[in-house]
C-alpha cells in the first residue's frame, strides 16, 4: 500500500512540473501570437513587435528557457499560417483573423501592458 502511494505522489509531482512547463511554452506561443496579430492589424503600432520580442526574450531568460532560431521560426510560421489561412485567402480574412486574436481577453491585457511600456 505504501509503495502505491509513493508511486502516485511521484506521478502527481511529474505531472505538476510538466503542466508548469506547458504553461511556459503556451505563454511564449500566445504572446508571439498576440504581437503578430496586432502587427497585421490596420492600426498597428510598429513598436509592438519589438516590445513583444524584448518581453518574450526576457521571460525566457528569467526561466532558463532556451530555444533555437529554428524553434522560434517554427512558432512564428505556425502563427502566420493561422492568421493568413489558405494561400488564396483574401486580405480581409487575414485582418478578420488577426482582429479576432487581438480581441481575446489574453491579448487585450497583454497588448495593453505592452502599450504602457
PDB file of C-alpha atoms in Angstrom:
ATOM      1  CA  UNK A   1       0.000   0.000   0.000  1.00  0.00           C
ATOM      2  CA  UNK A   2       2.792   2.393   0.925  1.00  0.00           C
ATOM      3  CA  UNK A   3       4.580   1.732  -2.387  1.00  0.00           C
ATOM      4  CA  UNK A   4       1.477   2.605  -4.418  1.00  0.00           C
ATOM      5  CA  UNK A   5       1.099   5.910  -2.534  1.00  0.00           C
ATOM      6  CA  UNK A   6       4.717   6.777  -3.252  1.00  0.00           C
ATOM      7  CA  UNK A   7       4.175   5.970  -6.918  1.00  0.00           C
ATOM      8  CA  UNK A   8       1.069   8.200  -7.014  1.00  0.00           C
ATOM      9  CA  UNK A   9       2.985  11.068  -5.403  1.00  0.00           C
ATOM     10  CA  UNK A  10       5.787  10.724  -7.957  1.00  0.00           C
ATOM     11  CA  UNK A  11       3.320  10.694 -10.844  1.00  0.00           C
ATOM     12  CA  UNK A  12       1.449  13.711  -9.466  1.00  0.00           C
ATOM     13  CA  UNK A  13       4.689  15.634  -8.995  1.00  0.00           C
ATOM     14  CA  UNK A  14       5.821  14.799 -12.524  1.00  0.00           C
ATOM     15  CA  UNK A  15       2.503  15.949 -13.964  1.00  0.00           C
ATOM     16  CA  UNK A  16       2.708  19.158 -11.935  1.00  0.00           C
ATOM     17  CA  UNK A  17       6.122  20.000 -13.390  1.00  0.00           C
ATOM     18  CA  UNK A  18       5.019  19.052 -16.899  1.00  0.00           C
ATOM     19  CA  UNK A  19       1.953  21.276 -16.593  1.00  0.00           C
ATOM     20  CA  UNK A  20       4.129  24.183 -15.486  1.00  0.00           C
ATOM     21  CA  UNK A  21       6.370  23.627 -18.497  1.00  0.00           C
ATOM     22  CA  UNK A  22       3.385  23.538 -20.846  1.00  0.00           C
ATOM     23  CA  UNK A  23       2.169  26.835 -19.398  1.00  0.00           C
ATOM     24  CA  UNK A  24       5.535  28.452 -20.175  1.00  0.00           C
ATOM     25  CA  UNK A  25       5.514  27.084 -23.710  1.00  0.00           C
ATOM     26  CA  UNK A  26       1.931  28.210 -24.161  1.00  0.00           C
ATOM     27  CA  UNK A  27       2.748  31.686 -22.883  1.00  0.00           C
ATOM     28  CA  UNK A  28       5.596  32.024 -25.373  1.00  0.00           C
ATOM     29  CA  UNK A  29       3.281  30.928 -28.179  1.00  0.00           C
ATOM     30  CA  UNK A  30       0.363  33.136 -27.103  1.00  0.00           C
ATOM     31  CA  UNK A  31       2.440  36.273 -26.608  1.00  0.00           C
ATOM     32  CA  UNK A  32       4.022  35.827 -30.042  1.00  0.00           C
ATOM     33  CA  UNK A  33       0.562  35.199 -31.485  1.00  0.00           C
ATOM     34  CA  UNK A  34      -0.803  38.413 -29.970  1.00  0.00           C
ATOM     35  CA  UNK A  35       2.109  40.508 -31.198  1.00  0.00           C
ATOM     36  CA  UNK A  36       1.973  39.157 -34.748  1.00  0.00           C
ATOM     37  CA  UNK A  37      -1.802  39.556 -34.938  1.00  0.00           C
ATOM     38  CA  UNK A  38      -1.518  43.119 -33.670  1.00  0.00           C
ATOM     39  CA  UNK A  39       1.217  43.865 -36.211  1.00  0.00           C
ATOM     40  CA  UNK A  40      -1.031  42.651 -39.024  1.00  0.00           C
ATOM     41  CA  UNK A  41      -3.890  44.908 -37.949  1.00  0.00           C
ATOM     42  CA  UNK A  42      -4.792  48.058 -39.857  1.00  0.00           C
ATOM     43  CA  UNK A  43      -3.993  50.433 -36.995  1.00  0.00           C
ATOM     44  CA  UNK A  44      -0.944  48.618 -35.726  1.00  0.00           C
ATOM     45  CA  UNK A  45       1.812  50.187 -33.691  1.00  0.00           C
ATOM     46  CA  UNK A  46       5.127  49.131 -35.276  1.00  0.00           C
ATOM     47  CA  UNK A  47       6.856  49.111 -31.891  1.00  0.00           C
ATOM     48  CA  UNK A  48       4.551  46.330 -30.607  1.00  0.00           C
ATOM     49  CA  UNK A  49       6.583  43.566 -32.265  1.00  0.00           C
ATOM     50  CA  UNK A  50       9.848  44.957 -30.908  1.00  0.00           C
ATOM     51  CA  UNK A  51       8.430  45.358 -27.401  1.00  0.00           C
ATOM     52  CA  UNK A  52       6.975  41.847 -27.530  1.00  0.00           C
ATOM     53  CA  UNK A  53      10.278  40.355 -28.700  1.00  0.00           C
ATOM     54  CA  UNK A  54      12.120  42.031 -25.820  1.00  0.00           C
ATOM     55  CA  UNK A  55       9.482  40.883 -23.315  1.00  0.00           C
ATOM     56  CA  UNK A  56       9.489  37.300 -24.618  1.00  0.00           C
ATOM     57  CA  UNK A  57      13.302  37.148 -24.610  1.00  0.00           C
ATOM     58  CA  UNK A  58      13.372  38.406 -21.002  1.00  0.00           C
ATOM     59  CA  UNK A  59      10.639  35.932 -19.978  1.00  0.00           C
ATOM     60  CA  UNK A  60      12.628  33.051 -21.473  1.00  0.00           C
ATOM     61  CA  UNK A  61      15.896  34.227 -19.908  1.00  0.00           C
ATOM     62  CA  UNK A  62      14.353  34.513 -16.437  1.00  0.00           C
ATOM     63  CA  UNK A  63      13.051  30.955 -16.647  1.00  0.00           C
ATOM     64  CA  UNK A  64      16.082  29.410 -18.298  1.00  0.00           C
ATOM     65  CA  UNK A  65      14.168  28.529 -21.464  1.00  0.00           C
ATOM     66  CA  UNK A  66      16.473  28.106 -24.443  1.00  0.00           C
ATOM     67  CA  UNK A  67      15.001  27.973 -27.922  1.00  0.00           C
ATOM     68  CA  UNK A  68      16.967  27.829 -31.120  1.00  0.00           C
ATOM     69  CA  UNK A  69      16.353  30.171 -34.007  1.00  0.00           C
ATOM     70  CA  UNK A  70      14.689  27.263 -35.841  1.00  0.00           C
ATOM     71  CA  UNK A  71      12.288  26.636 -32.940  1.00  0.00           C
ATOM     72  CA  UNK A  72      11.312  30.308 -32.745  1.00  0.00           C
ATOM     73  CA  UNK A  73      10.886  30.431 -36.522  1.00  0.00           C
ATOM     74  CA  UNK A  74       8.608  27.386 -36.364  1.00  0.00           C
ATOM     75  CA  UNK A  75       6.416  29.164 -33.782  1.00  0.00           C
ATOM     76  CA  UNK A  76       6.243  32.253 -35.993  1.00  0.00           C
ATOM     77  CA  UNK A  77       5.425  30.201 -39.086  1.00  0.00           C
ATOM     78  CA  UNK A  78       2.611  28.391 -37.264  1.00  0.00           C
ATOM     79  CA  UNK A  79       1.108  31.715 -36.184  1.00  0.00           C
ATOM     80  CA  UNK A  80       1.415  33.234 -39.653  1.00  0.00           C
ATOM     81  CA  UNK A  81      -0.295  30.198 -41.176  1.00  0.00           C
ATOM     82  CA  UNK A  82      -3.146  30.556 -38.665  1.00  0.00           C
ATOM     83  CA  UNK A  83      -3.642  34.238 -39.447  1.00  0.00           C
ATOM     84  CA  UNK A  84      -3.176  34.050 -43.207  1.00  0.00           C
ATOM     85  CA  UNK A  85      -5.146  30.857 -43.697  1.00  0.00           C
ATOM     86  CA  UNK A  86      -5.167  29.115 -47.088  1.00  0.00           C
ATOM     87  CA  UNK A  87      -2.935  30.614 -49.800  1.00  0.00           C
ATOM     88  CA  UNK A  88      -5.897  32.055 -51.702  1.00  0.00           C
ATOM     89  CA  UNK A  89      -7.416  33.841 -48.669  1.00  0.00           C
ATOM     90  CA  UNK A  90      -8.249  37.489 -49.304  1.00  0.00           C
ATOM     91  CA  UNK A  91      -6.575  40.192 -47.229  1.00  0.00           C
ATOM     92  CA  UNK A  92      -9.854  40.934 -45.433  1.00  0.00           C
ATOM     93  CA  UNK A  93      -9.902  37.406 -43.998  1.00  0.00           C
ATOM     94  CA  UNK A  94      -6.338  37.884 -42.703  1.00  0.00           C
ATOM     95  CA  UNK A  95      -7.399  41.077 -40.996  1.00  0.00           C
ATOM     96  CA  UNK A  96     -10.510  39.428 -39.550  1.00  0.00           C
ATOM     97  CA  UNK A  97      -8.495  36.530 -38.100  1.00  0.00           C
ATOM     98  CA  UNK A  98      -5.884  38.930 -36.702  1.00  0.00           C
ATOM     99  CA  UNK A  99      -8.593  41.109 -35.148  1.00  0.00           C
ATOM    100  CA  UNK A 100     -10.277  38.060 -33.582  1.00  0.00           C
ATOM    101  CA  UNK A 101      -6.970  37.078 -31.958  1.00  0.00           C
ATOM    102  CA  UNK A 102      -6.239  40.575 -30.651  1.00  0.00           C
ATOM    103  CA  UNK A 103      -9.741  40.856 -29.204  1.00  0.00           C
ATOM    104  CA  UNK A 104      -9.267  37.806 -26.959  1.00  0.00           C
ATOM    105  CA  UNK A 105      -9.016  38.554 -23.232  1.00  0.00           C
ATOM    106  CA  UNK A 106      -5.402  37.426 -23.021  1.00  0.00           C
ATOM    107  CA  UNK A 107      -4.281  39.548 -25.983  1.00  0.00           C
ATOM    108  CA  UNK A 108      -6.161  42.647 -24.888  1.00  0.00           C
ATOM    109  CA  UNK A 109      -4.434  42.524 -21.497  1.00  0.00           C
ATOM    110  CA  UNK A 110      -1.053  41.632 -22.954  1.00  0.00           C
ATOM    111  CA  UNK A 111      -1.135  44.309 -25.664  1.00  0.00           C
ATOM    112  CA  UNK A 112      -2.390  46.891 -23.199  1.00  0.00           C
ATOM    113  CA  UNK A 113       0.603  46.157 -20.938  1.00  0.00           C
ATOM    114  CA  UNK A 114       2.981  46.421 -23.898  1.00  0.00           C
ATOM    115  CA  UNK A 115       1.483  49.767 -24.916  1.00  0.00           C
ATOM    116  CA  UNK A 116       2.054  51.160 -21.435  1.00  0.00           C
ATOM    117  CA  UNK A 117       5.776  50.339 -21.505  1.00  0.00           C
TER     118      UNK A 117
END
